[in-house]
């Protein structure tokens, strides 16, 4: 049955307008994004199938172009819209980081990093450079590598910290093929970077690992 034939109170758009977006299920939100269905299937049906296929809303947004577009009712137009939505959300969080104290907004930092790194197919190491008030100055992808490893060079990070005149930095990298758990190498690297940056009076505030839809904070686990 087409959504237009549903009772008004059950239609996703009308529910959003009446009760707010937070009251909708993942399926309903995704249906609004999809806008239309295909022959024999409503937008809600397609949204439900997408979530069943990928396992979660996070995985839908992290899907590759090939995996997304091969599903019935999907295509390059919807894929590009999806990527645009993700980028707008990431830029919104980036603007908020630049206006507020990053250390007072751990959820904001975590959400920004998840949006920035969760859909990467290879390991990426980034830095959020902060001023003396912990406002974000810039976010940079510092190094990238293979599925399981990215080489990180402290001297290059020091150069970028001096370039931005940063007072502090938050590091993050992703684990594309695994859980957000720090390896021994991750711990050693973090301490090495902390010591190197202390020589130029730049404080390492945190190091996040993003994987499987979550972001682990070294600071929250007393690893830094």
Tab-separated table of C-alpha atoms in Angstrom:
chain	number	residue	atom	x	y	z
A	1	UNK	CA	0.000	0.000	0.000
A	2	UNK	CA	1.305	3.448	-0.928
A	3	UNK	CA	2.167	5.716	1.998
A	4	UNK	CA	-0.360	8.269	0.717
A	5	UNK	CA	-3.088	5.721	1.522
A	6	UNK	CA	-1.927	5.342	5.130
A	7	UNK	CA	-3.685	7.155	7.980
A	8	UNK	CA	-2.174	10.621	8.260
A	9	UNK	CA	-0.966	9.957	11.815
A	10	UNK	CA	1.152	7.011	10.580
A	11	UNK	CA	2.892	8.737	7.669
A	12	UNK	CA	6.574	9.442	8.443
A	13	UNK	CA	6.585	13.052	7.196
A	14	UNK	CA	3.439	13.984	9.081
A	15	UNK	CA	4.719	12.261	12.235
A	16	UNK	CA	7.954	14.237	11.992
A	17	UNK	CA	6.128	17.547	11.575
A	18	UNK	CA	3.774	16.822	14.443
A	19	UNK	CA	6.073	15.137	16.957
A	20	UNK	CA	9.659	15.926	15.892
A	21	UNK	CA	12.341	13.901	14.103
A	22	UNK	CA	13.575	12.238	17.307
A	23	UNK	CA	10.291	10.328	17.652
A	24	UNK	CA	10.717	8.491	14.350
A	25	UNK	CA	12.289	5.070	13.944
A	26	UNK	CA	15.372	4.497	11.800
A	27	UNK	CA	13.112	3.022	9.124
A	28	UNK	CA	10.844	6.062	9.091
A	29	UNK	CA	13.743	8.528	8.931
A	30	UNK	CA	15.348	6.603	6.087
A	31	UNK	CA	12.005	6.460	4.258
A	32	UNK	CA	11.761	10.258	4.363
A	33	UNK	CA	15.252	10.446	2.894
A	34	UNK	CA	14.369	7.988	0.101
A	35	UNK	CA	11.169	9.966	-0.633
A	36	UNK	CA	9.670	7.446	-3.070
A	37	UNK	CA	9.381	3.713	-3.422
A	38	UNK	CA	9.282	1.457	-6.467
A	39	UNK	CA	6.566	-0.640	-8.022
A	40	UNK	CA	5.037	-2.781	-5.305
A	41	UNK	CA	7.136	-1.282	-2.514
A	42	UNK	CA	6.741	1.923	-0.540
A	43	UNK	CA	9.632	4.079	0.645
A	44	UNK	CA	9.151	2.501	4.082
A	45	UNK	CA	9.461	-0.975	2.561
A	46	UNK	CA	12.711	0.032	0.832
A	47	UNK	CA	14.044	1.604	4.021
A	48	UNK	CA	13.285	-1.549	5.988
A	49	UNK	CA	15.055	-3.693	3.369
A	50	UNK	CA	18.096	-1.390	3.446
A	51	UNK	CA	18.388	-1.710	7.216
A	52	UNK	CA	17.980	-5.485	7.066
A	53	UNK	CA	20.597	-5.779	4.333
A	54	UNK	CA	23.254	-3.579	5.967
A	55	UNK	CA	22.381	-4.323	9.585
A	56	UNK	CA	22.117	-0.770	10.929
A	57	UNK	CA	21.663	2.860	9.963
A	58	UNK	CA	25.386	3.422	10.523
A	59	UNK	CA	26.230	0.692	8.039
A	60	UNK	CA	23.816	2.140	5.471
A	61	UNK	CA	25.660	5.451	5.593
A	62	UNK	CA	29.019	3.690	5.449
A	63	UNK	CA	28.091	1.547	2.437
A	64	UNK	CA	30.220	1.823	-0.675
A	65	UNK	CA	28.729	3.166	-3.880
A	66	UNK	CA	28.782	-0.304	-5.431
A	67	UNK	CA	27.080	-2.050	-2.499
A	68	UNK	CA	24.467	0.679	-2.148
A	69	UNK	CA	23.568	1.070	-5.813
A	70	UNK	CA	23.176	-2.637	-6.531
A	71	UNK	CA	20.075	-2.852	-4.349
A	72	UNK	CA	16.589	-2.494	-5.902
A	73	UNK	CA	15.341	1.089	-5.877
A	74	UNK	CA	18.749	2.539	-5.102
A	75	UNK	CA	21.038	4.295	-7.554
A	76	UNK	CA	23.673	6.942	-8.039
A	77	UNK	CA	21.239	9.796	-7.343
A	78	UNK	CA	20.252	8.450	-3.911
A	79	UNK	CA	23.870	7.564	-3.139
A	80	UNK	CA	25.066	11.098	-3.855
A	81	UNK	CA	22.230	12.508	-1.738
A	82	UNK	CA	23.293	10.216	1.092
A	83	UNK	CA	26.891	11.419	0.882
A	84	UNK	CA	25.727	15.042	0.805
A	85	UNK	CA	23.692	14.525	3.980
A	86	UNK	CA	26.708	12.981	5.704
A	87	UNK	CA	28.990	15.828	4.671
A	88	UNK	CA	26.501	18.486	5.811
A	89	UNK	CA	26.245	16.779	9.197
A	90	UNK	CA	30.049	16.571	9.465
A	91	UNK	CA	30.472	20.254	8.586
A	92	UNK	CA	27.813	21.254	11.100
A	93	UNK	CA	29.671	19.410	13.861
A	94	UNK	CA	32.957	20.934	12.674
A	95	UNK	CA	31.466	24.430	13.017
A	96	UNK	CA	30.261	23.608	16.529
A	97	UNK	CA	33.743	22.383	17.486
A	98	UNK	CA	35.236	25.669	16.339
A	99	UNK	CA	32.784	27.641	18.472
A	100	UNK	CA	32.912	25.635	21.702
A	101	UNK	CA	35.362	24.026	24.102
A	102	UNK	CA	36.129	20.569	22.725
A	103	UNK	CA	36.903	19.159	26.170
A	104	UNK	CA	33.473	20.227	27.411
A	105	UNK	CA	31.778	18.433	24.515
A	106	UNK	CA	33.074	14.835	24.364
A	107	UNK	CA	29.911	13.629	22.600
A	108	UNK	CA	30.317	16.329	19.934
A	109	UNK	CA	33.927	15.293	19.310
A	110	UNK	CA	32.961	11.611	19.199
A	111	UNK	CA	30.085	12.218	16.762
A	112	UNK	CA	32.296	14.344	14.514
A	113	UNK	CA	34.990	11.676	14.404
A	114	UNK	CA	32.519	8.885	13.709
A	115	UNK	CA	31.105	10.829	10.759
A	116	UNK	CA	34.600	11.640	9.522
A	117	UNK	CA	36.117	8.166	9.822
A	118	UNK	CA	33.470	5.466	10.060
A	119	UNK	CA	33.045	4.963	6.296
A	120	UNK	CA	36.747	4.952	5.396
A	121	UNK	CA	37.877	1.733	3.717
A	122	UNK	CA	41.526	2.204	4.743
A	123	UNK	CA	43.193	3.383	7.939
A	124	UNK	CA	43.349	7.162	8.317
A	125	UNK	CA	45.067	9.175	11.075
A	126	UNK	CA	43.707	12.664	11.712
A	127	UNK	CA	44.382	15.519	14.101
A	128	UNK	CA	42.076	18.176	15.507
A	129	UNK	CA	44.246	21.210	16.271
A	130	UNK	CA	43.023	23.372	19.156
A	131	UNK	CA	43.810	26.833	20.486
A	132	UNK	CA	44.446	27.731	24.136
A	133	UNK	CA	40.674	27.719	24.818
A	134	UNK	CA	40.287	24.280	23.244
A	135	UNK	CA	38.427	25.673	20.249
A	136	UNK	CA	39.122	23.721	17.071
A	137	UNK	CA	41.396	25.605	14.674
A	138	UNK	CA	41.569	22.955	11.967
A	139	UNK	CA	41.051	19.270	11.321
A	140	UNK	CA	43.521	17.531	9.033
A	141	UNK	CA	44.004	14.067	7.636
A	142	UNK	CA	47.646	13.613	8.557
A	143	UNK	CA	48.379	10.114	7.286
A	144	UNK	CA	46.597	7.343	5.426
A	145	UNK	CA	47.528	3.751	4.785
A	146	UNK	CA	46.229	0.264	4.153
A	147	UNK	CA	43.258	-1.615	5.561
A	148	UNK	CA	45.123	-2.287	8.803
A	149	UNK	CA	47.942	0.246	9.128
A	150	UNK	CA	48.932	3.860	8.564
A	151	UNK	CA	52.495	5.077	9.155
A	152	UNK	CA	52.640	8.089	11.473
A	153	UNK	CA	55.620	10.454	11.664
A	154	UNK	CA	55.858	12.675	14.779
A	155	UNK	CA	58.078	15.255	13.022
A	156	UNK	CA	55.375	15.936	10.419
A	157	UNK	CA	52.760	16.350	13.143
A	158	UNK	CA	55.009	18.832	14.955
A	159	UNK	CA	55.283	20.838	11.734
A	160	UNK	CA	51.498	20.994	11.385
A	161	UNK	CA	51.033	21.942	15.057
A	162	UNK	CA	53.503	24.824	14.656
A	163	UNK	CA	51.823	25.848	11.392
A	164	UNK	CA	48.467	26.190	13.181
A	165	UNK	CA	50.045	27.686	16.314
A	166	UNK	CA	48.133	25.013	18.211
A	167	UNK	CA	48.100	24.728	21.985
A	168	UNK	CA	46.647	21.220	22.007
A	169	UNK	CA	45.633	18.400	19.712
A	170	UNK	CA	43.209	15.488	19.635
A	171	UNK	CA	44.232	12.491	17.536
A	172	UNK	CA	41.989	9.891	15.975
A	173	UNK	CA	42.295	6.967	13.638
A	174	UNK	CA	39.988	4.258	12.404
A	175	UNK	CA	40.054	0.472	12.436
A	176	UNK	CA	38.233	-0.346	9.174
A	177	UNK	CA	38.251	-4.096	9.724
A	178	UNK	CA	37.988	-4.350	13.488
A	179	UNK	CA	36.626	-3.133	16.788
A	180	UNK	CA	37.502	0.162	18.419
A	181	UNK	CA	40.103	-1.379	20.708
A	182	UNK	CA	43.640	0.040	21.076
A	183	UNK	CA	46.516	-2.210	20.103
A	184	UNK	CA	49.876	-2.170	21.871
A	185	UNK	CA	51.240	-0.197	18.900
A	186	UNK	CA	48.442	2.374	19.311
A	187	UNK	CA	49.374	2.897	22.957
A	188	UNK	CA	53.088	3.198	22.221
A	189	UNK	CA	52.450	5.648	19.381
A	190	UNK	CA	50.229	7.830	21.567
A	191	UNK	CA	52.875	8.105	24.267
A	192	UNK	CA	55.557	8.880	21.663
A	193	UNK	CA	53.444	11.664	20.178
A	194	UNK	CA	52.655	13.017	23.637
A	195	UNK	CA	56.365	13.212	24.504
A	196	UNK	CA	57.367	14.722	21.155
A	197	UNK	CA	54.694	17.413	21.244
A	198	UNK	CA	55.461	18.307	24.860
A	199	UNK	CA	58.812	19.636	23.599
A	200	UNK	CA	56.953	22.439	21.800
A	201	UNK	CA	54.370	22.897	24.591
A	202	UNK	CA	51.517	21.271	22.687
A	203	UNK	CA	49.303	19.071	24.845
A	204	UNK	CA	47.805	15.820	23.545
A	205	UNK	CA	44.316	15.834	25.022
A	206	UNK	CA	42.976	12.580	23.642
A	207	UNK	CA	43.275	9.864	21.032
A	208	UNK	CA	40.135	8.231	19.633
A	209	UNK	CA	39.843	4.944	17.790
A	210	UNK	CA	36.806	4.612	15.529
A	211	UNK	CA	35.540	1.183	14.571
A	212	UNK	CA	32.316	-0.789	14.275
A	213	UNK	CA	30.187	2.320	14.705
A	214	UNK	CA	31.793	3.383	18.006
A	215	UNK	CA	34.649	5.632	19.093
A	216	UNK	CA	36.907	4.737	22.019
A	217	UNK	CA	38.566	7.558	23.959
A	218	UNK	CA	42.055	7.011	25.409
A	219	UNK	CA	41.369	9.729	27.958
A	220	UNK	CA	38.193	8.119	29.224
A	221	UNK	CA	40.055	4.821	29.659
A	222	UNK	CA	43.072	6.405	31.406
A	223	UNK	CA	45.377	5.508	28.511
A	224	UNK	CA	46.833	8.967	28.019
